[in-house]
Amino acid sequence: MKNTNNMSHSIQGAKDSLPLILAAMPFGIVFGALGHAQGLSDWVVMAISIFVFAGASQFIAVTLLASGATLPVIVLTVFVVNLRHSLYAVSLIPFVRHFSSKIRVLMGFLLTDETFAVAYNEASKRVGQSGLNYYYFGSAGLMYLNWQLCTWIGIVTGNQFPQLTEFGLDVAMVVAFIGIVVPHLKMPSHWLCAVVAGVGGVLTYEWPHQTGLLFCSVLAISVGVLSEIQLNKRARGAKETND
């Protein structure tokens, strides 16, 4: 019975991730085609997806590799771009701290924007309940397999359609995330955080190596947290006055 429940959690995690996974498919295909277009060998492109598995960072890594950048520069750049995952990890700590270190390490490797989105929402709804690790790996596992398949498809189709990287297929990912995030903007602090992130993203779009993404993430979260603290203080003050 326990194994059946664990399997059902994994299946549910995969099902909840399907919209985002479908949206990520063009993104993965474009990456495979871009790697091929940059003149990298097929096995190098596939190895990046298998061992790095970091979406936007892979695009940067491929571009730097093709331009002849040194390994330290590539590693440092990818590290900076992926720093946003540390924010995801901090948000998940209350829900995963009781898992073994091996499980948490694997969770860290498989952590993506998509899996974080569905796993955090699920964890928030079922605080204290078991099975979150199976739900997480159901989502992350399907995302990982999908990314490898799409990378391979991109490599193969890149030979037939050299202009594939210019079709703008990655816009599907943006639309999918808007659909997931907006319904959860319920408090003033949430909306303020979203507005700051959106405006900041536009203003820092041209920053090198997507450093603007990290800056706007930290700024938006800080503004959201501070505004919520202020609102809570005002609410407590009003309550004390009425009492």
C-alpha atoms as a PDB file:
ATOM      1  CA  MET A   1       0.000   0.000   0.000  1.00  0.00           C
ATOM      2  CA  LYS A   2       2.867   2.358   0.887  1.00  0.00           C
ATOM      3  CA  ASN A   3       4.585   1.769  -2.465  1.00  0.00           C
ATOM      4  CA  THR A   4       1.279   2.439  -4.223  1.00  0.00           C
ATOM      5  CA  ASN A   5       0.902   5.769  -2.384  1.00  0.00           C
ATOM      6  CA  ASN A   6       4.468   6.746  -3.224  1.00  0.00           C
ATOM      7  CA  MET A   7       3.864   5.973  -6.875  1.00  0.00           C
ATOM      8  CA  SER A   8       0.671   8.019  -6.861  1.00  0.00           C
ATOM      9  CA  HIS A   9       2.600  10.988  -5.444  1.00  0.00           C
ATOM     10  CA  SER A  10       5.182  10.684  -8.231  1.00  0.00           C
ATOM     11  CA  ILE A  11       2.510  10.417 -10.909  1.00  0.00           C
ATOM     12  CA  GLN A  12       0.737  13.463  -9.504  1.00  0.00           C
ATOM     13  CA  GLY A  13       3.967  15.447  -9.541  1.00  0.00           C
ATOM     14  CA  ALA A  14       4.513  14.522 -13.176  1.00  0.00           C
ATOM     15  CA  LYS A  15       0.904  15.381 -14.096  1.00  0.00           C
ATOM     16  CA  ASP A  16       1.033  18.763 -12.372  1.00  0.00           C
ATOM     17  CA  SER A  17       4.242  19.571 -14.266  1.00  0.00           C
ATOM     18  CA  LEU A  18       2.933  18.641 -17.712  1.00  0.00           C
ATOM     19  CA  PRO A  19       1.910  22.186 -18.784  1.00  0.00           C
ATOM     20  CA  LEU A  20       5.370  23.516 -17.936  1.00  0.00           C
ATOM     21  CA  ILE A  21       7.112  20.517 -19.437  1.00  0.00           C
ATOM     22  CA  LEU A  22       5.215  20.968 -22.706  1.00  0.00           C
ATOM     23  CA  ALA A  23       6.171  24.648 -22.677  1.00  0.00           C
ATOM     24  CA  ALA A  24       9.827  23.703 -22.113  1.00  0.00           C
ATOM     25  CA  MET A  25       9.950  21.402 -25.132  1.00  0.00           C
ATOM     26  CA  PRO A  26      10.571  24.168 -27.725  1.00  0.00           C
ATOM     27  CA  PHE A  27      13.178  25.651 -25.380  1.00  0.00           C
ATOM     28  CA  GLY A  28      15.072  22.345 -25.241  1.00  0.00           C
ATOM     29  CA  ILE A  29      14.834  21.845 -28.990  1.00  0.00           C
ATOM     30  CA  VAL A  30      16.197  25.332 -29.611  1.00  0.00           C
ATOM     31  CA  PHE A  31      19.111  24.585 -27.269  1.00  0.00           C
ATOM     32  CA  GLY A  32      20.029  21.429 -29.184  1.00  0.00           C
ATOM     33  CA  ALA A  33      19.830  23.291 -32.477  1.00  0.00           C
ATOM     34  CA  LEU A  34      21.879  26.199 -31.111  1.00  0.00           C
ATOM     35  CA  GLY A  35      24.641  23.909 -29.898  1.00  0.00           C
ATOM     36  CA  HIS A  36      24.794  22.306 -33.319  1.00  0.00           C
ATOM     37  CA  ALA A  37      24.747  25.710 -35.047  1.00  0.00           C
ATOM     38  CA  GLN A  38      27.648  26.894 -32.861  1.00  0.00           C
ATOM     39  CA  GLY A  39      29.771  24.079 -34.270  1.00  0.00           C
ATOM     40  CA  LEU A  40      29.945  21.958 -31.128  1.00  0.00           C
ATOM     41  CA  SER A  41      29.951  18.187 -31.476  1.00  0.00           C
ATOM     42  CA  ASP A  42      26.706  16.363 -30.770  1.00  0.00           C
ATOM     43  CA  TRP A  43      28.113  14.556 -27.736  1.00  0.00           C
ATOM     44  CA  VAL A  44      29.266  17.834 -26.147  1.00  0.00           C
ATOM     45  CA  VAL A  45      25.803  19.355 -26.550  1.00  0.00           C
ATOM     46  CA  MET A  46      24.147  16.253 -25.069  1.00  0.00           C
ATOM     47  CA  ALA A  47      26.692  16.125 -22.226  1.00  0.00           C
ATOM     48  CA  ILE A  48      25.823  19.702 -21.258  1.00  0.00           C
ATOM     49  CA  SER A  49      22.140  18.785 -20.971  1.00  0.00           C
ATOM     50  CA  ILE A  50      22.882  15.581 -19.069  1.00  0.00           C
ATOM     51  CA  PHE A  51      25.388  16.952 -16.555  1.00  0.00           C
ATOM     52  CA  VAL A  52      24.535  20.670 -16.312  1.00  0.00           C
ATOM     53  CA  PHE A  53      20.751  20.550 -16.771  1.00  0.00           C
ATOM     54  CA  ALA A  54      20.241  24.252 -16.159  1.00  0.00           C
ATOM     55  CA  GLY A  55      18.173  25.752 -18.965  1.00  0.00           C
ATOM     56  CA  ALA A  56      19.291  29.339 -19.581  1.00  0.00           C
ATOM     57  CA  SER A  57      22.778  28.605 -18.243  1.00  0.00           C
ATOM     58  CA  GLN A  58      23.249  25.993 -20.949  1.00  0.00           C
ATOM     59  CA  PHE A  59      22.632  28.577 -23.662  1.00  0.00           C
ATOM     60  CA  ILE A  60      25.306  30.779 -22.126  1.00  0.00           C
ATOM     61  CA  ALA A  61      27.718  27.865 -21.720  1.00  0.00           C
ATOM     62  CA  VAL A  62      27.306  26.826 -25.358  1.00  0.00           C
ATOM     63  CA  THR A  63      27.898  30.373 -26.578  1.00  0.00           C
ATOM     64  CA  LEU A  64      31.010  30.755 -24.416  1.00  0.00           C
ATOM     65  CA  LEU A  65      32.370  27.363 -25.493  1.00  0.00           C
ATOM     66  CA  ALA A  66      31.884  28.235 -29.150  1.00  0.00           C
ATOM     67  CA  SER A  67      33.633  31.586 -28.657  1.00  0.00           C
ATOM     68  CA  GLY A  68      36.662  29.882 -27.089  1.00  0.00           C
ATOM     69  CA  ALA A  69      36.194  31.199 -23.555  1.00  0.00           C
ATOM     70  CA  THR A  70      38.352  29.622 -20.860  1.00  0.00           C
ATOM     71  CA  LEU A  71      36.890  27.015 -18.520  1.00  0.00           C
ATOM     72  CA  PRO A  72      37.053  29.234 -15.374  1.00  0.00           C
ATOM     73  CA  VAL A  73      35.086  31.961 -17.172  1.00  0.00           C
ATOM     74  CA  ILE A  74      32.433  29.468 -18.284  1.00  0.00           C
ATOM     75  CA  VAL A  75      32.108  27.906 -14.833  1.00  0.00           C
ATOM     76  CA  LEU A  76      31.928  31.279 -13.063  1.00  0.00           C
ATOM     77  CA  THR A  77      29.352  32.664 -15.487  1.00  0.00           C
ATOM     78  CA  VAL A  78      27.110  29.617 -15.221  1.00  0.00           C
ATOM     79  CA  PHE A  79      27.460  29.731 -11.430  1.00  0.00           C
ATOM     80  CA  VAL A  80      26.326  33.376 -11.286  1.00  0.00           C
ATOM     81  CA  VAL A  81      23.332  32.786 -13.544  1.00  0.00           C
ATOM     82  CA  ASN A  82      22.296  29.775 -11.463  1.00  0.00           C
ATOM     83  CA  LEU A  83      22.473  31.662  -8.169  1.00  0.00           C
ATOM     84  CA  ARG A  84      18.710  32.180  -8.408  1.00  0.00           C
ATOM     85  CA  HIS A  85      18.407  28.481  -7.565  1.00  0.00           C
ATOM     86  CA  SER A  86      19.787  29.276  -4.126  1.00  0.00           C
ATOM     87  CA  LEU A  87      16.677  31.387  -3.555  1.00  0.00           C
ATOM     88  CA  TYR A  88      14.534  28.411  -4.589  1.00  0.00           C
ATOM     89  CA  ALA A  89      16.484  26.134  -2.256  1.00  0.00           C
ATOM     90  CA  VAL A  90      16.044  28.472   0.711  1.00  0.00           C
ATOM     91  CA  SER A  91      12.286  28.543   0.102  1.00  0.00           C
ATOM     92  CA  LEU A  92      12.151  24.735   0.108  1.00  0.00           C
ATOM     93  CA  ILE A  93      14.295  24.187   3.227  1.00  0.00           C
ATOM     94  CA  PRO A  94      11.343  24.093   5.674  1.00  0.00           C
ATOM     95  CA  PHE A  95       9.760  21.294   3.641  1.00  0.00           C
ATOM     96  CA  VAL A  96      12.830  19.137   2.902  1.00  0.00           C
ATOM     97  CA  ARG A  97      15.082  19.560   5.955  1.00  0.00           C
ATOM     98  CA  HIS A  98      14.027  16.132   7.305  1.00  0.00           C
ATOM     99  CA  PHE A  99      15.167  14.276   4.167  1.00  0.00           C
ATOM    100  CA  SER A 100      18.573  12.574   4.058  1.00  0.00           C
ATOM    101  CA  SER A 101      21.542  14.446   2.602  1.00  0.00           C
ATOM    102  CA  LYS A 102      21.618  12.112  -0.417  1.00  0.00           C
ATOM    103  CA  ILE A 103      18.011  12.914  -1.269  1.00  0.00           C
ATOM    104  CA  ARG A 104      18.587  16.649  -0.848  1.00  0.00           C
ATOM    105  CA  VAL A 105      21.675  16.548  -3.085  1.00  0.00           C
ATOM    106  CA  LEU A 106      19.681  14.822  -5.823  1.00  0.00           C
ATOM    107  CA  MET A 107      16.873  17.330  -5.345  1.00  0.00           C
ATOM    108  CA  GLY A 108      19.412  20.120  -5.754  1.00  0.00           C
ATOM    109  CA  PHE A 109      20.752  18.717  -9.010  1.00  0.00           C
ATOM    110  CA  LEU A 110      17.254  18.274 -10.456  1.00  0.00           C
ATOM    111  CA  LEU A 111      15.976  21.644  -9.235  1.00  0.00           C
ATOM    112  CA  THR A 112      14.557  23.740 -12.069  1.00  0.00           C
ATOM    113  CA  ASP A 113      12.221  26.702 -12.319  1.00  0.00           C
ATOM    114  CA  GLU A 114       9.413  24.361 -13.361  1.00  0.00           C
ATOM    115  CA  THR A 115       9.849  21.787 -10.600  1.00  0.00           C
ATOM    116  CA  PHE A 116      10.233  24.497  -7.978  1.00  0.00           C
ATOM    117  CA  ALA A 117       6.987  26.132  -9.096  1.00  0.00           C
ATOM    118  CA  VAL A 118       4.857  23.000  -8.733  1.00  0.00           C
ATOM    119  CA  ALA A 119       6.724  21.501  -5.744  1.00  0.00           C
ATOM    120  CA  TYR A 120       6.548  24.688  -3.665  1.00  0.00           C
ATOM    121  CA  ASN A 121       2.845  25.100  -4.355  1.00  0.00           C
ATOM    122  CA  GLU A 122       2.229  21.477  -3.404  1.00  0.00           C
ATOM    123  CA  ALA A 123       4.379  21.699  -0.273  1.00  0.00           C
ATOM    124  CA  SER A 124       2.538  24.818   0.855  1.00  0.00           C
ATOM    125  CA  LYS A 125      -0.798  23.021   0.564  1.00  0.00           C
ATOM    126  CA  ARG A 126       0.259  19.832   2.372  1.00  0.00           C
ATOM    127  CA  VAL A 127       2.504  21.047   5.185  1.00  0.00           C
ATOM    128  CA  GLY A 128       3.481  18.157   7.452  1.00  0.00           C
ATOM    129  CA  GLN A 129       2.255  15.464   5.093  1.00  0.00           C
ATOM    130  CA  SER A 130       4.523  12.758   3.700  1.00  0.00           C
ATOM    131  CA  GLY A 131       5.322  11.972   0.097  1.00  0.00           C
ATOM    132  CA  LEU A 132       6.689  15.347  -0.993  1.00  0.00           C
ATOM    133  CA  ASN A 133       9.976  13.758  -2.074  1.00  0.00           C
ATOM    134  CA  TYR A 134       8.125  11.359  -4.401  1.00  0.00           C
ATOM    135  CA  TYR A 135       6.025  14.218  -5.766  1.00  0.00           C
ATOM    136  CA  TYR A 136       9.196  16.245  -6.347  1.00  0.00           C
ATOM    137  CA  PHE A 137      11.022  13.443  -8.164  1.00  0.00           C
ATOM    138  CA  GLY A 138       7.950  12.707 -10.268  1.00  0.00           C
ATOM    139  CA  SER A 139       8.061  16.277 -11.512  1.00  0.00           C
ATOM    140  CA  ALA A 140      11.849  16.565 -11.766  1.00  0.00           C
ATOM    141  CA  GLY A 141      12.339  13.131 -13.326  1.00  0.00           C
ATOM    142  CA  LEU A 142       9.899  13.782 -16.155  1.00  0.00           C
ATOM    143  CA  MET A 143      11.400  17.221 -16.719  1.00  0.00           C
ATOM    144  CA  TYR A 144      14.901  15.747 -16.898  1.00  0.00           C
ATOM    145  CA  LEU A 145      13.918  13.052 -19.421  1.00  0.00           C
ATOM    146  CA  ASN A 146      12.000  15.585 -21.486  1.00  0.00           C
ATOM    147  CA  TRP A 147      14.996  17.933 -21.588  1.00  0.00           C
ATOM    148  CA  GLN A 148      17.342  15.201 -22.826  1.00  0.00           C
ATOM    149  CA  LEU A 149      14.876  14.102 -25.509  1.00  0.00           C
ATOM    150  CA  CYS A 150      14.295  17.659 -26.710  1.00  0.00           C
ATOM    151  CA  THR A 151      18.022  18.383 -26.812  1.00  0.00           C
ATOM    152  CA  TRP A 152      18.515  15.331 -29.025  1.00  0.00           C
ATOM    153  CA  ILE A 153      15.613  16.373 -31.273  1.00  0.00           C
ATOM    154  CA  GLY A 154      17.145  19.843 -31.573  1.00  0.00           C
ATOM    155  CA  ILE A 155      20.515  18.382 -32.577  1.00  0.00           C
ATOM    156  CA  VAL A 156      18.913  16.194 -35.240  1.00  0.00           C
ATOM    157  CA  THR A 157      16.550  18.825 -36.632  1.00  0.00           C
ATOM    158  CA  GLY A 158      19.269  21.464 -36.549  1.00  0.00           C
ATOM    159  CA  ASN A 159      20.759  19.753 -39.598  1.00  0.00           C
ATOM    160  CA  GLN A 160      17.498  20.084 -41.515  1.00  0.00           C
ATOM    161  CA  PHE A 161      16.425  23.545 -40.300  1.00  0.00           C
ATOM    162  CA  PRO A 162      19.492  25.758 -39.712  1.00  0.00           C
ATOM    163  CA  GLN A 163      17.274  28.764 -38.858  1.00  0.00           C
ATOM    164  CA  LEU A 164      15.406  26.925 -36.086  1.00  0.00           C
ATOM    165  CA  THR A 165      17.041  29.014 -33.350  1.00  0.00           C
ATOM    166  CA  GLU A 166      15.504  32.184 -34.806  1.00  0.00           C
ATOM    167  CA  PHE A 167      11.861  31.059 -34.591  1.00  0.00           C
ATOM    168  CA  GLY A 168      11.360  32.383 -31.052  1.00  0.00           C
ATOM    169  CA  LEU A 169       9.883  29.101 -29.813  1.00  0.00           C
ATOM    170  CA  ASP A 170      11.102  29.753 -26.264  1.00  0.00           C
ATOM    171  CA  VAL A 171       8.281  32.269 -25.754  1.00  0.00           C
ATOM    172  CA  ALA A 172       6.088  29.307 -24.768  1.00  0.00           C
ATOM    173  CA  MET A 173       8.010  29.044 -21.499  1.00  0.00           C
ATOM    174  CA  VAL A 174       7.266  32.669 -20.597  1.00  0.00           C
ATOM    175  CA  VAL A 175       3.543  32.244 -21.271  1.00  0.00           C
ATOM    176  CA  ALA A 176       3.410  29.072 -19.155  1.00  0.00           C
ATOM    177  CA  PHE A 177       5.078  30.730 -16.156  1.00  0.00           C
ATOM    178  CA  ILE A 178       2.743  33.720 -16.328  1.00  0.00           C
ATOM    179  CA  GLY A 179      -0.184  31.306 -16.196  1.00  0.00           C
ATOM    180  CA  ILE A 180       1.208  29.631 -13.078  1.00  0.00           C
ATOM    181  CA  VAL A 181       2.379  32.703 -11.150  1.00  0.00           C
ATOM    182  CA  VAL A 182      -0.498  35.166 -11.647  1.00  0.00           C
ATOM    183  CA  PRO A 183      -3.243  33.090  -9.922  1.00  0.00           C
ATOM    184  CA  HIS A 184      -1.062  32.968  -6.776  1.00  0.00           C
ATOM    185  CA  LEU A 185      -0.702  36.755  -6.498  1.00  0.00           C
ATOM    186  CA  LYS A 186      -3.265  37.232  -3.741  1.00  0.00           C
ATOM    187  CA  MET A 187      -1.680  39.697  -1.297  1.00  0.00           C
ATOM    188  CA  PRO A 188      -0.477  43.295  -1.875  1.00  0.00           C
ATOM    189  CA  SER A 189       3.083  42.213  -1.101  1.00  0.00           C
ATOM    190  CA  HIS A 190       2.837  39.514  -3.794  1.00  0.00           C
ATOM    191  CA  TRP A 191       1.728  42.035  -6.413  1.00  0.00           C
ATOM    192  CA  LEU A 192       4.387  44.521  -5.356  1.00  0.00           C
ATOM    193  CA  CYS A 193       7.029  41.803  -5.658  1.00  0.00           C
ATOM    194  CA  ALA A 194       5.762  40.883  -9.151  1.00  0.00           C
ATOM    195  CA  VAL A 195       5.690  44.508 -10.332  1.00  0.00           C
ATOM    196  CA  VAL A 196       9.225  45.205  -9.067  1.00  0.00           C
ATOM    197  CA  ALA A 197      10.482  42.013 -10.733  1.00  0.00           C
ATOM    198  CA  GLY A 198       8.762  42.881 -14.020  1.00  0.00           C
ATOM    199  CA  VAL A 199       9.944  46.487 -14.177  1.00  0.00           C
ATOM    200  CA  GLY A 200      13.423  45.522 -12.997  1.00  0.00           C
ATOM    201  CA  GLY A 201      13.606  42.779 -15.607  1.00  0.00           C
ATOM    202  CA  VAL A 202      12.904  45.279 -18.374  1.00  0.00           C
ATOM    203  CA  LEU A 203      15.416  47.813 -17.059  1.00  0.00           C
ATOM    204  CA  THR A 204      18.204  45.233 -16.577  1.00  0.00           C
ATOM    205  CA  TYR A 205      17.500  43.167 -19.697  1.00  0.00           C
ATOM    206  CA  GLU A 206      20.748  44.204 -21.354  1.00  0.00           C
ATOM    207  CA  TRP A 207      22.946  43.334 -18.354  1.00  0.00           C
ATOM    208  CA  PRO A 208      25.620  40.771 -19.284  1.00  0.00           C
ATOM    209  CA  HIS A 209      25.166  37.047 -18.649  1.00  0.00           C
ATOM    210  CA  GLN A 210      21.660  37.532 -17.233  1.00  0.00           C
ATOM    211  CA  THR A 211      23.016  39.082 -14.028  1.00  0.00           C
ATOM    212  CA  GLY A 212      19.981  41.346 -14.133  1.00  0.00           C
ATOM    213  CA  LEU A 213      17.827  38.285 -13.463  1.00  0.00           C
ATOM    214  CA  LEU A 214      19.599  37.590 -10.185  1.00  0.00           C
ATOM    215  CA  PHE A 215      19.572  41.262  -9.166  1.00  0.00           C
ATOM    216  CA  CYS A 216      15.846  41.636  -9.857  1.00  0.00           C
ATOM    217  CA  SER A 217      15.052  38.408  -8.022  1.00  0.00           C
ATOM    218  CA  VAL A 218      16.814  39.569  -4.855  1.00  0.00           C
ATOM    219  CA  LEU A 219      15.371  43.090  -5.145  1.00  0.00           C
ATOM    220  CA  ALA A 220      11.792  41.915  -5.728  1.00  0.00           C
ATOM    221  CA  ILE A 221      11.905  39.400  -2.875  1.00  0.00           C
ATOM    222  CA  SER A 222      13.368  42.006  -0.521  1.00  0.00           C
ATOM    223  CA  VAL A 223      10.682  44.546  -1.430  1.00  0.00           C
ATOM    224  CA  GLY A 224       7.938  41.932  -1.027  1.00  0.00           C
ATOM    225  CA  VAL A 225       9.195  40.787   2.385  1.00  0.00           C
ATOM    226  CA  LEU A 226       9.668  44.350   3.691  1.00  0.00           C
ATOM    227  CA  SER A 227       6.221  45.417   2.489  1.00  0.00           C
ATOM    228  CA  GLU A 228       4.609  42.422   4.170  1.00  0.00           C
ATOM    229  CA  ILE A 229       6.425  43.201   7.410  1.00  0.00           C
ATOM    230  CA  GLN A 230       5.169  46.784   7.268  1.00  0.00           C
ATOM    231  CA  LEU A 231       1.602  45.678   6.547  1.00  0.00           C
ATOM    232  CA  ASN A 232       1.708  43.255   9.475  1.00  0.00           C
ATOM    233  CA  LYS A 233       2.986  46.016  11.782  1.00  0.00           C
ATOM    234  CA  ARG A 234       0.181  48.318  10.697  1.00  0.00           C
ATOM    235  CA  ALA A 235      -2.381  45.579  11.196  1.00  0.00           C
ATOM    236  CA  ARG A 236      -1.097  44.872  14.716  1.00  0.00           C
ATOM    237  CA  GLY A 237      -1.042  48.605  15.497  1.00  0.00           C
ATOM    238  CA  ALA A 238      -4.621  49.029  14.329  1.00  0.00           C
ATOM    239  CA  LYS A 239      -5.717  46.047  16.391  1.00  0.00           C
ATOM    240  CA  GLU A 240      -4.011  47.376  19.537  1.00  0.00           C
ATOM    241  CA  THR A 241      -5.646  50.782  19.003  1.00  0.00           C
ATOM    242  CA  ASN A 242      -9.082  49.206  18.683  1.00  0.00           C
ATOM    243  CA  ASP A 243      -8.501  47.104  21.792  1.00  0.00           C
END
